[in-house]
PDB file of C-alpha atoms and ligand atoms in Angstrom:
ATOM      1  CA  MET A   1     -17.208  -9.823   3.944  1.00 97.00           C
ATOM      2  CA  LYS A   2     -20.869  -8.777   2.403  1.00 98.00           C
ATOM      3  CA  ILE A   3     -20.484  -5.344   1.557  1.00 98.00           C
ATOM      4  CA  ALA A   4     -23.142  -3.244   0.196  1.00 98.00           C
ATOM      5  CA  ILE A   5     -22.591  -0.267  -2.424  1.00 98.00           C
ATOM      6  CA  GLY A   6     -25.027   2.628  -4.060  1.00 98.00           C
ATOM      7  CA  CYS A   7     -24.190   4.908  -6.369  1.00 98.00           C
ATOM      8  CA  ASP A   8     -26.158   7.287  -7.974  1.00 96.00           C
ATOM      9  CA  HIS A   9     -25.892   8.030 -11.863  1.00 94.00           C
ATOM     10  CA  ILE A  10     -23.105  10.244 -11.227  1.00 95.00           C
ATOM     11  CA  VAL A  11     -20.252   7.455 -10.878  1.00 97.00           C
ATOM     12  CA  THR A  12     -22.165   4.824 -11.528  1.00 98.00           C
ATOM     13  CA  ASP A  13     -19.108   2.934 -14.568  1.00 98.00           C
ATOM     14  CA  ILE A  14     -17.280   4.046 -10.910  1.00 98.00           C
ATOM     15  CA  LYS A  15     -18.900   1.844  -8.426  1.00 98.00           C
ATOM     16  CA  ILE A  16     -19.443  -0.605 -11.179  1.00 98.00           C
ATOM     17  CA  LYS A  17     -15.476  -0.579 -10.651  1.00 98.00           C
ATOM     18  CA  ALA A  18     -15.310  -0.561  -7.426  1.00 98.00           C
ATOM     19  CA  ALA A  19     -17.814  -3.764  -6.749  1.00 98.00           C
ATOM     20  CA  GLU A  20     -15.489  -5.750  -9.252  1.00 98.00           C
ATOM     21  CA  PHE A  21     -12.257  -4.688  -7.393  1.00 98.00           C
ATOM     22  CA  LEU A  22     -14.266  -5.988  -4.008  1.00 98.00           C
ATOM     23  CA  LYS A  23     -15.059  -8.795  -5.476  1.00 98.00           C
ATOM     24  CA  LYS A  24     -11.397  -9.517  -6.880  1.00 98.00           C
ATOM     25  CA  GLN A  25     -10.307  -9.068  -3.187  1.00 96.00           C
ATOM     26  CA  GLY A  26     -13.252 -12.432  -1.935  1.00 97.00           C
ATOM     27  CA  HIS A  27     -15.968 -10.362  -0.963  1.00 98.00           C
ATOM     28  CA  GLU A  28     -19.643 -11.139  -1.586  1.00 98.00           C
ATOM     29  CA  VAL A  29     -20.821  -7.408  -3.050  1.00 98.00           C
ATOM     30  CA  ILE A  30     -24.935  -6.757  -2.817  1.00 98.00           C
ATOM     31  CA  ASP A  31     -25.105  -3.991  -5.032  1.00 98.00           C
ATOM     32  CA  VAL A  32     -28.299  -0.984  -4.213  1.00 97.00           C
ATOM     33  CA  GLY A  33     -28.087   0.036  -7.403  1.00 94.00           C
ATOM     34  CA  THR A  34     -28.165   2.890  -9.413  1.00 95.00           C
ATOM     35  CA  TYR A  35     -27.264   0.647 -12.302  1.00 96.00           C
ATOM     36  CA  ASP A  36     -27.498   2.981 -15.390  1.00 94.00           C
ATOM     37  CA  PHE A  37     -26.775   6.913 -15.865  1.00 94.00           C
ATOM     38  CA  ILE A  38     -30.280   7.771 -15.675  1.00 89.00           C
ATOM     39  CA  ARG A  39     -30.641  11.005 -13.030  1.00 87.00           C
ATOM     40  CA  THR A  40     -31.780   9.955 -10.122  1.00 88.00           C
ATOM     41  CA  HIS A  41     -31.929  10.259  -5.861  1.00 87.00           C
ATOM     42  CA  TYR A  42     -28.868   9.890  -4.508  1.00 92.00           C
ATOM     43  CA  PRO A  43     -30.831  10.012  -0.950  1.00 93.00           C
ATOM     44  CA  ILE A  44     -32.546   6.303  -1.925  1.00 93.00           C
ATOM     45  CA  TYR A  45     -29.221   4.440  -2.637  1.00 96.00           C
ATOM     46  CA  GLY A  46     -27.050   6.107   0.781  1.00 97.00           C
ATOM     47  CA  ARG A  47     -30.421   4.986   2.629  1.00 95.00           C
ATOM     48  CA  LYS A  48     -30.362   1.362   0.866  1.00 95.00           C
ATOM     49  CA  VAL A  49     -26.601   1.059   2.309  1.00 97.00           C
ATOM     50  CA  GLY A  50     -26.992   2.245   5.834  1.00 96.00           C
ATOM     51  CA  LYS A  51     -30.180  -0.232   5.713  1.00 95.00           C
ATOM     52  CA  LEU A  52     -28.393  -2.957   5.204  1.00 97.00           C
ATOM     53  CA  VAL A  53     -25.698  -2.404   7.271  1.00 97.00           C
ATOM     54  CA  ALA A  54     -27.846  -1.599   9.765  1.00 95.00           C
ATOM     55  CA  THR A  55     -29.841  -4.523  10.025  1.00 95.00           C
ATOM     56  CA  GLY A  56     -26.644  -6.187   9.691  1.00 97.00           C
ATOM     57  CA  GLU A  57     -27.228  -8.491   5.754  1.00 98.00           C
ATOM     58  CA  ALA A  58     -24.471  -6.473   5.061  1.00 98.00           C
ATOM     59  CA  ASP A  59     -21.116  -6.102   7.143  1.00 98.00           C
ATOM     60  CA  LEU A  60     -20.239  -2.896   5.681  1.00 98.00           C
ATOM     61  CA  GLY A  61     -21.143  -0.940   3.094  1.00 98.00           C
ATOM     62  CA  VAL A  62     -19.994   2.120   0.364  1.00 98.00           C
ATOM     63  CA  CYS A  63     -21.397   5.005  -1.093  1.00 98.00           C
ATOM     64  CA  ILE A  64     -20.400   6.711  -4.046  1.00 98.00           C
ATOM     65  CA  CYS A  65     -21.798   9.973  -5.945  1.00 97.00           C
ATOM     66  CA  GLY A  66     -20.428  12.697  -7.055  1.00 97.00           C
ATOM     67  CA  THR A  67     -18.316  14.295  -4.581  1.00 97.00           C
ATOM     68  CA  GLY A  68     -18.603  11.670  -1.920  1.00 97.00           C
ATOM     69  CA  ILE A  69     -20.599  13.617   0.272  1.00 97.00           C
ATOM     70  CA  GLY A  70     -24.875  13.838  -0.072  1.00 97.00           C
ATOM     71  CA  ILE A  71     -25.610  10.131  -0.594  1.00 97.00           C
ATOM     72  CA  ASN A  72     -23.344   9.686   2.712  1.00 97.00           C
ATOM     73  CA  ASN A  73     -24.800  11.833   4.320  1.00 97.00           C
ATOM     74  CA  ALA A  74     -27.965   9.770   3.110  1.00 96.00           C
ATOM     75  CA  ALA A  75     -26.351   6.749   4.655  1.00 97.00           C
ATOM     76  CA  GLN A  76     -25.727   8.467   8.056  1.00 95.00           C
ATOM     77  CA  LYS A  77     -29.567   9.085   8.897  1.00 93.00           C
ATOM     78  CA  VAL A  78     -30.286   5.592   9.347  1.00 93.00           C
ATOM     79  CA  LYS A  79     -29.561   4.077  13.057  1.00 92.00           C
ATOM     80  CA  GLY A  80     -26.127   3.011  13.740  1.00 94.00           C
ATOM     81  CA  VAL A  81     -24.376   3.734  10.993  1.00 96.00           C
ATOM     82  CA  ARG A  82     -20.931   5.382  11.329  1.00 97.00           C
ATOM     83  CA  ALA A  83     -20.619   6.527   7.482  1.00 98.00           C
ATOM     84  CA  ALA A  84     -17.647   8.214   6.971  1.00 98.00           C
ATOM     85  CA  CYS A  85     -17.201  10.197   3.560  1.00 98.00           C
ATOM     86  CA  VAL A  86     -12.815  10.416   2.464  1.00 98.00           C
ATOM     87  CA  ALA A  87     -11.088  11.749  -0.120  1.00 98.00           C
ATOM     88  CA  ASP A  88      -6.935   9.996   1.247  1.00 98.00           C
ATOM     89  CA  VAL A  89      -5.892   6.635   3.137  1.00 98.00           C
ATOM     90  CA  GLN A  90      -4.758   7.933   6.047  1.00 98.00           C
ATOM     91  CA  THR A  91      -8.563   9.174   6.928  1.00 98.00           C
ATOM     92  CA  ALA A  92      -9.652   6.140   6.217  1.00 98.00           C
ATOM     93  CA  VAL A  93      -7.931   3.945   8.266  1.00 98.00           C
ATOM     94  CA  ALA A  94      -8.965   6.310  11.174  1.00 98.00           C
ATOM     95  CA  ALA A  95     -12.717   6.544  10.448  1.00 98.00           C
ATOM     96  CA  LYS A  96     -12.031   2.396  11.294  1.00 98.00           C
ATOM     97  CA  GLU A  97      -9.386   2.659  13.837  1.00 98.00           C
ATOM     98  CA  ASN A  98     -11.045   5.028  15.935  1.00 98.00           C
ATOM     99  CA  LEU A  99     -14.518   5.372  14.840  1.00 97.00           C
ATOM    100  CA  ASN A 100     -15.631   2.098  13.965  1.00 98.00           C
ATOM    101  CA  ALA A 101     -16.557   3.148  10.981  1.00 98.00           C
ATOM    102  CA  ASN A 102     -19.139   1.334   9.097  1.00 98.00           C
ATOM    103  CA  VAL A 103     -19.728   2.827   5.722  1.00 98.00           C
ATOM    104  CA  ILE A 104     -17.312   4.189   3.583  1.00 98.00           C
ATOM    105  CA  GLY A 105     -17.679   6.713   1.197  1.00 97.00           C
ATOM    106  CA  CYS A 106     -16.522   8.705  -1.814  1.00 97.00           C
ATOM    107  CA  GLY A 107     -16.489  10.696  -4.315  1.00 98.00           C
ATOM    108  CA  GLY A 108     -15.931   9.143  -7.294  1.00 97.00           C
ATOM    109  CA  ARG A 109     -15.522  12.189  -9.926  1.00 96.00           C
ATOM    110  CA  VAL A 110     -12.922  14.109  -6.907  1.00 96.00           C
ATOM    111  CA  ILE A 111     -10.710  11.110  -7.020  1.00 97.00           C
ATOM    112  CA  GLY A 112     -11.642   8.365  -9.150  1.00 92.00           C
ATOM    113  CA  ILE A 113     -11.018   4.525  -9.226  1.00 97.00           C
ATOM    114  CA  GLY A 114      -7.866   4.747  -8.665  1.00 97.00           C
ATOM    115  CA  SER A 115      -7.500   6.365  -5.100  1.00 97.00           C
ATOM    116  CA  ILE A 116     -11.172   4.622  -4.052  1.00 98.00           C
ATOM    117  CA  GLU A 117      -8.984   1.213  -4.617  1.00 98.00           C
ATOM    118  CA  TYR A 118      -6.572   1.512  -2.251  1.00 98.00           C
ATOM    119  CA  ILE A 119      -8.836   3.395   0.236  1.00 98.00           C
ATOM    120  CA  LEU A 120     -11.375   0.534  -0.381  1.00 98.00           C
ATOM    121  CA  GLU A 121      -8.583  -2.123   0.456  1.00 98.00           C
ATOM    122  CA  ALA A 122      -7.295   0.008   3.582  1.00 98.00           C
ATOM    123  CA  PHE A 123     -10.016   0.879   4.971  1.00 98.00           C
ATOM    124  CA  LEU A 124     -10.716  -3.618   4.968  1.00 98.00           C
ATOM    125  CA  LYS A 125      -8.039  -4.381   6.657  1.00 98.00           C
ATOM    126  CA  ALA A 126      -7.666  -1.888   9.452  1.00 98.00           C
ATOM    127  CA  GLU A 127      -9.762  -2.623  12.684  1.00 98.00           C
ATOM    128  CA  TYR A 128     -11.387  -0.809  15.324  1.00 98.00           C
ATOM    129  CA  LYS A 129      -8.644   0.333  18.190  1.00 98.00           C
ATOM    130  CA  PRO A 130     -11.318  -0.208  20.884  1.00 97.00           C
ATOM    131  CA  THR A 131     -10.152   2.137  24.029  1.00 98.00           C
ATOM    132  CA  PRO A 132     -12.737   3.019  26.836  1.00 98.00           C
ATOM    133  CA  GLU A 133     -13.051   6.556  25.721  1.00 97.00           C
ATOM    134  CA  LYS A 134     -13.550   5.561  22.044  1.00 97.00           C
ATOM    135  CA  ASP A 135     -16.068   3.397  23.129  1.00 97.00           C
ATOM    136  CA  ALA A 136     -18.537   5.442  24.931  1.00 97.00           C
ATOM    137  CA  LEU A 137     -17.540   8.484  22.275  1.00 96.00           C
ATOM    138  CA  ILE A 138     -19.676   6.263  19.435  1.00 96.00           C
ATOM    139  CA  ALA A 139     -21.742   5.288  21.747  1.00 95.00           C
ATOM    140  CA  LYS A 140     -22.941   9.593  22.136  1.00 94.00           C
ATOM    141  CA  ILE A 141     -23.022   9.618  18.255  1.00 93.00           C
ATOM    142  CA  ASP A 142     -24.617   6.299  17.168  1.00 92.00           C
ATOM    143  CA  GLY A 143     -27.626   7.843  20.670  1.00 91.00           C
ATOM    144  CA  LEU A 144     -27.136  10.818  18.846  1.00 91.00           C
ATOM    145  CA  ILE A 145     -30.595   9.080  16.620  1.00 87.00           C
ATOM    146  CA  ASP A 146     -33.291   7.181  19.247  1.00 80.00           C
ATOM    147  CA  ASP A 147     -35.539   4.695  17.791  1.00 75.00           C
ATOM    148  CA  ASN A 148     -38.268   7.412  17.846  1.00 66.00           C
ATOM    149  CA  ASP A 149     -36.304   9.588  14.953  1.00 67.00           C
ATOM    150  CA  CYS A 150     -35.898   6.706  12.942  1.00 65.00           C
ATOM    151  CA  ILE A 151     -37.761   7.007  10.192  1.00 66.00           C
ATOM    152  CA  GLU A 152     -38.661   3.301   9.088  1.00 67.00           C
ATOM    153  CA  ASN A 153     -40.831   3.875   5.687  1.00 70.00           C
ATOM    154  CA  ASP A 154     -39.170   2.797   2.406  1.00 70.00           C
ATOM    155  CA  ALA A 155     -42.420   4.361   0.680  1.00 76.00           C
ATOM    156  CA  LEU A 156     -40.328   7.380   1.550  1.00 75.00           C
ATOM    157  CA  PHE A 157     -39.072   7.994  -2.282  1.00 79.00           C
ATOM    158  CA  ASP A 158     -42.074   7.372  -4.529  1.00 82.00           C
ATOM    159  CA  GLU A 159     -44.083   9.998  -4.661  1.00 81.00           C
ATOM    160  CA  TYR A 160     -40.159  11.192  -6.328  1.00 78.00           C
ATOM    161  CA  LEU A 161     -40.006   8.370  -8.128  1.00 78.00           C
ATOM    162  CA  LYS A 162     -43.062   9.205  -9.751  1.00 83.00           C
ATOM    163  CA  LYS A 163     -42.571  12.484 -10.568  1.00 80.00           C
ATOM    164  CA  TRP A 164     -39.020  10.940 -12.517  1.00 77.00           C
ATOM    165  CA  GLU A 165     -41.280   8.876 -14.336  1.00 80.00           C
ATOM    166  CA  GLU A 166     -43.357  11.458 -14.482  1.00 85.00           C
ATOM    167  CA  GLY A 167     -41.240  13.403 -16.663  1.00 79.00           C
ATOM    168  CA  TYR A 168     -41.238  16.418 -13.650  1.00 78.00           C
ATOM    169  CA  TYR A 169     -38.204  16.869 -13.848  1.00 71.00           C
ATOM    170  CA  HIS A 170     -35.673  18.249 -16.541  1.00 65.00           C
ATOM    171  CA  ASP A 171     -32.603  18.464 -15.926  1.00 59.00           C
TER     172      ASP A 171
HETATM  173  C1  RB5 B   1     -25.020  15.130  -8.339  1.00 54.65           C
HETATM  174  O1  RB5 B   1     -26.328  14.731  -8.167  1.00 54.65           O
HETATM  175  C2  RB5 B   1     -24.248  15.519  -6.853  1.00 54.65           C
HETATM  176  O2  RB5 B   1     -24.793  16.002  -6.619  1.00 54.65           O
HETATM  177  C3  RB5 B   1     -24.205  14.086  -6.855  1.00 54.65           C
HETATM  178  O3  RB5 B   1     -23.696  12.930  -7.184  1.00 54.65           O
HETATM  179  C4  RB5 B   1     -23.227  14.604  -5.272  1.00 54.65           C
HETATM  180  O4  RB5 B   1     -21.993  14.783  -5.333  1.00 54.65           O
HETATM  181  C5  RB5 B   1     -24.202  14.900  -4.188  1.00 54.65           C
HETATM  182  O5  RB5 B   1     -23.263  15.068  -2.864  1.00 54.65           O
END
Protein backbone atom coordinates (compact mmCIF):
# COMPACT_ATOMS: atom_id res chain seq x y z
CA MET A 1 0.00 0.00 0.00
CA LYS A 2 1.14 3.57 -0.65
CA ILE A 3 0.95 5.61 2.55
CA ALA A 4 1.48 9.36 2.93
CA ILE A 5 2.80 10.44 6.33
CA GLY A 6 3.26 13.90 7.82
CA CYS A 7 4.02 15.54 11.14
CA ASP A 8 4.96 18.80 12.78
CA HIS A 9 8.30 19.61 14.40
CA ILE A 10 7.17 18.36 17.82
CA VAL A 11 7.15 14.70 16.78
CA THR A 12 9.52 14.35 13.80
CA ASP A 13 11.44 11.56 15.54
CA ILE A 14 8.23 9.63 16.19
CA LYS A 15 7.06 10.15 12.59
CA ILE A 16 10.39 8.75 11.32
CA LYS A 17 9.97 5.67 13.52
CA ALA A 18 6.36 5.23 12.35
CA ALA A 19 7.50 5.51 8.71
CA GLU A 20 10.19 2.88 9.30
CA PHE A 21 7.61 0.61 10.90
CA LEU A 22 5.33 0.95 7.86
CA LYS A 23 8.20 0.25 5.47
CA LYS A 24 9.10 -2.89 7.42
CA GLN A 25 5.50 -4.03 6.93
CA GLY A 26 6.07 -3.76 3.17
CA HIS A 27 4.37 -0.43 2.50
CA GLU A 28 5.61 2.36 0.28
CA VAL A 29 5.84 5.55 2.35
CA ILE A 30 5.63 9.10 1.05
CA ASP A 31 7.01 11.34 3.80
CA VAL A 32 5.70 14.88 3.18
CA GLY A 33 7.62 16.38 6.12
CA THR A 34 8.40 18.14 8.24
CA TYR A 35 11.87 16.63 8.32
CA ASP A 36 13.51 18.34 11.31
CA PHE A 37 12.69 19.98 14.66
CA ILE A 38 12.56 23.57 13.47
CA ARG A 39 9.30 25.22 14.44
CA THR A 40 6.73 24.91 11.70
CA HIS A 41 3.05 24.99 10.98
CA TYR A 42 1.16 21.69 11.21
CA PRO A 43 -1.67 22.64 8.79
CA ILE A 44 0.89 22.55 5.95
CA TYR A 45 1.62 18.86 6.52
CA GLY A 46 -1.95 17.85 7.27
CA ARG A 47 -2.99 19.41 3.99
CA LYS A 48 -0.16 17.72 2.09
CA VAL A 49 -1.15 14.29 3.41
CA GLY A 50 -4.83 15.00 2.74
CA LYS A 51 -4.18 16.09 -0.85
CA LEU A 52 -2.17 12.95 -1.65
CA VAL A 53 -4.99 10.78 -0.31
CA ALA A 54 -7.79 12.78 -1.96
CA THR A 55 -6.07 12.67 -5.36
CA GLY A 56 -5.38 8.94 -5.09
CA GLU A 57 -1.61 9.43 -5.13
CA ALA A 58 -1.62 7.69 -1.74
CA ASP A 59 -4.00 4.96 -0.60
CA LEU A 60 -4.04 6.14 3.02
CA GLY A 61 -2.56 8.89 5.17
CA VAL A 62 -0.98 9.12 8.60
CA CYS A 63 -0.86 12.44 10.47
CA ILE A 64 1.04 12.89 13.72
CA CYS A 65 1.53 16.02 15.82
CA GLY A 66 1.82 16.58 19.57
CA THR A 67 -1.79 15.77 20.32
CA GLY A 68 -2.78 14.68 16.83
CA ILE A 69 -5.62 17.18 16.88
CA GLY A 70 -4.23 20.06 14.85
CA ILE A 71 -2.72 18.15 11.94
CA ASN A 72 -5.73 15.86 11.58
CA ASN A 73 -8.12 18.81 11.57
CA ALA A 74 -6.06 20.25 8.73
CA ALA A 75 -6.14 16.98 6.74
CA GLN A 76 -9.89 16.78 7.36
CA LYS A 77 -10.44 20.07 5.49
CA VAL A 78 -9.38 18.50 2.21
CA LYS A 79 -12.41 17.28 0.30
CA GLY A 80 -12.53 13.48 0.21
CA VAL A 81 -10.56 13.01 3.41
CA ARG A 82 -12.06 11.20 6.38
CA ALA A 83 -9.50 11.60 9.13
CA ALA A 84 -9.65 9.88 12.51
CA CYS A 85 -7.50 11.11 15.39
CA VAL A 86 -7.26 8.15 17.76
CA ALA A 87 -5.42 7.00 20.87
CA ASP A 88 -6.37 3.33 20.95
CA VAL A 89 -6.62 0.29 18.70
CA GLN A 90 -10.38 -0.18 19.03
CA THR A 91 -11.15 3.31 17.78
CA ALA A 92 -8.70 2.91 14.90
CA VAL A 93 -10.42 -0.30 13.80
CA ALA A 94 -13.87 1.27 14.16
CA ALA A 95 -12.73 4.25 12.10
CA LYS A 96 -11.95 1.94 9.18
CA GLU A 97 -14.85 -0.49 9.62
CA ASN A 98 -17.55 2.14 10.10
CA LEU A 99 -16.30 5.36 8.51
CA ASN A 100 -13.87 3.97 5.94
CA ALA A 101 -11.40 6.52 7.30
CA ASN A 102 -8.59 7.18 4.85
CA VAL A 103 -6.35 9.17 7.21
CA ILE A 104 -5.37 7.95 10.66
CA GLY A 105 -3.78 10.26 13.19
CA CYS A 106 -2.29 10.15 16.66
CA GLY A 107 -0.73 12.41 19.25
CA GLY A 108 2.93 11.47 19.36
CA ARG A 109 3.37 13.19 22.70
CA VAL A 110 0.25 11.61 24.11
CA ILE A 111 0.69 7.93 23.28
CA GLY A 112 4.22 7.32 21.94
CA ILE A 113 5.57 5.09 19.20
CA GLY A 114 4.68 1.76 20.83
CA SER A 115 0.96 2.46 20.79
CA ILE A 116 1.18 4.14 17.39
CA GLU A 117 2.64 0.96 15.88
CA TYR A 118 -0.22 -1.13 17.25
CA ILE A 119 -2.73 1.42 16.00
CA LEU A 120 -1.24 1.58 12.49
CA GLU A 121 -1.07 -2.18 12.18
CA ALA A 122 -4.69 -2.60 13.30
CA PHE A 123 -5.94 0.23 11.09
CA LEU A 124 -4.20 -1.14 8.00
CA LYS A 125 -5.46 -4.64 8.63
CA ALA A 126 -9.06 -3.55 9.28
CA GLU A 127 -11.50 -3.29 6.37
CA TYR A 128 -14.51 -1.12 5.77
CA LYS A 129 -17.67 -3.16 6.47
CA PRO A 130 -20.21 -1.50 4.22
CA THR A 131 -23.93 -1.29 4.90
CA PRO A 132 -26.41 0.96 3.07
CA GLU A 133 -26.65 3.09 6.24
CA LYS A 134 -22.90 3.53 6.54
CA ASP A 135 -22.56 4.29 2.82
CA ALA A 136 -25.25 6.96 3.15
CA LEU A 137 -23.63 8.52 6.22
CA ILE A 138 -20.22 8.61 4.57
CA ALA A 139 -21.74 10.22 1.47
CA LYS A 140 -23.30 12.86 3.73
CA ILE A 141 -19.99 13.53 5.49
CA ASP A 142 -18.14 13.75 2.17
CA GLY A 143 -20.85 16.09 0.91
CA LEU A 144 -20.24 18.59 3.73
CA ILE A 145 -17.41 20.08 1.69
CA ASP A 146 -18.53 20.94 -1.81
CA ASP A 147 -16.17 21.60 -4.68
CA ASN A 148 -16.42 25.36 -4.18
CA ASP A 149 -15.41 25.13 -0.52
CA CYS A 150 -12.10 23.50 -1.26
CA ILE A 151 -9.19 25.91 -1.49
CA GLU A 152 -6.93 24.74 -4.30
CA ASN A 153 -4.15 27.14 -3.51
CA ASP A 154 -0.79 25.54 -2.96
CA ALA A 155 0.68 28.94 -2.00
CA LEU A 156 -1.67 29.01 1.00
CA PHE A 157 1.09 29.07 3.61
CA ASP A 158 3.73 31.08 1.77
CA GLU A 159 3.04 34.24 3.77
CA TYR A 160 3.63 32.45 7.09
CA LEU A 161 6.70 30.59 5.87
CA LYS A 162 8.20 33.89 4.74
CA LYS A 163 7.51 35.38 8.17
CA TRP A 164 9.32 32.48 9.85
CA GLU A 165 12.31 32.96 7.58
CA GLU A 166 12.32 36.64 8.47
CA GLY A 167 12.37 35.85 12.21
CA TYR A 168 8.89 37.20 12.83
CA TYR A 169 8.11 34.39 15.29
CA HIS A 170 10.15 34.07 18.45
CA ASP A 171 8.95 30.91 20.20
C1 LIG B 1 2.62 22.20 18.82
O1 LIG B 1 2.57 23.09 17.79
C2 LIG B 1 1.29 21.50 19.07
O2 LIG B 1 0.28 22.43 19.17
C3 LIG B 1 0.96 20.51 17.97
O3 LIG B 1 1.95 19.54 17.86
C4 LIG B 1 -0.34 19.76 18.16
O4 LIG B 1 -0.41 19.18 19.42
C5 LIG B 1 -1.57 20.47 17.82
O5 LIG B 1 -2.65 19.94 17.79
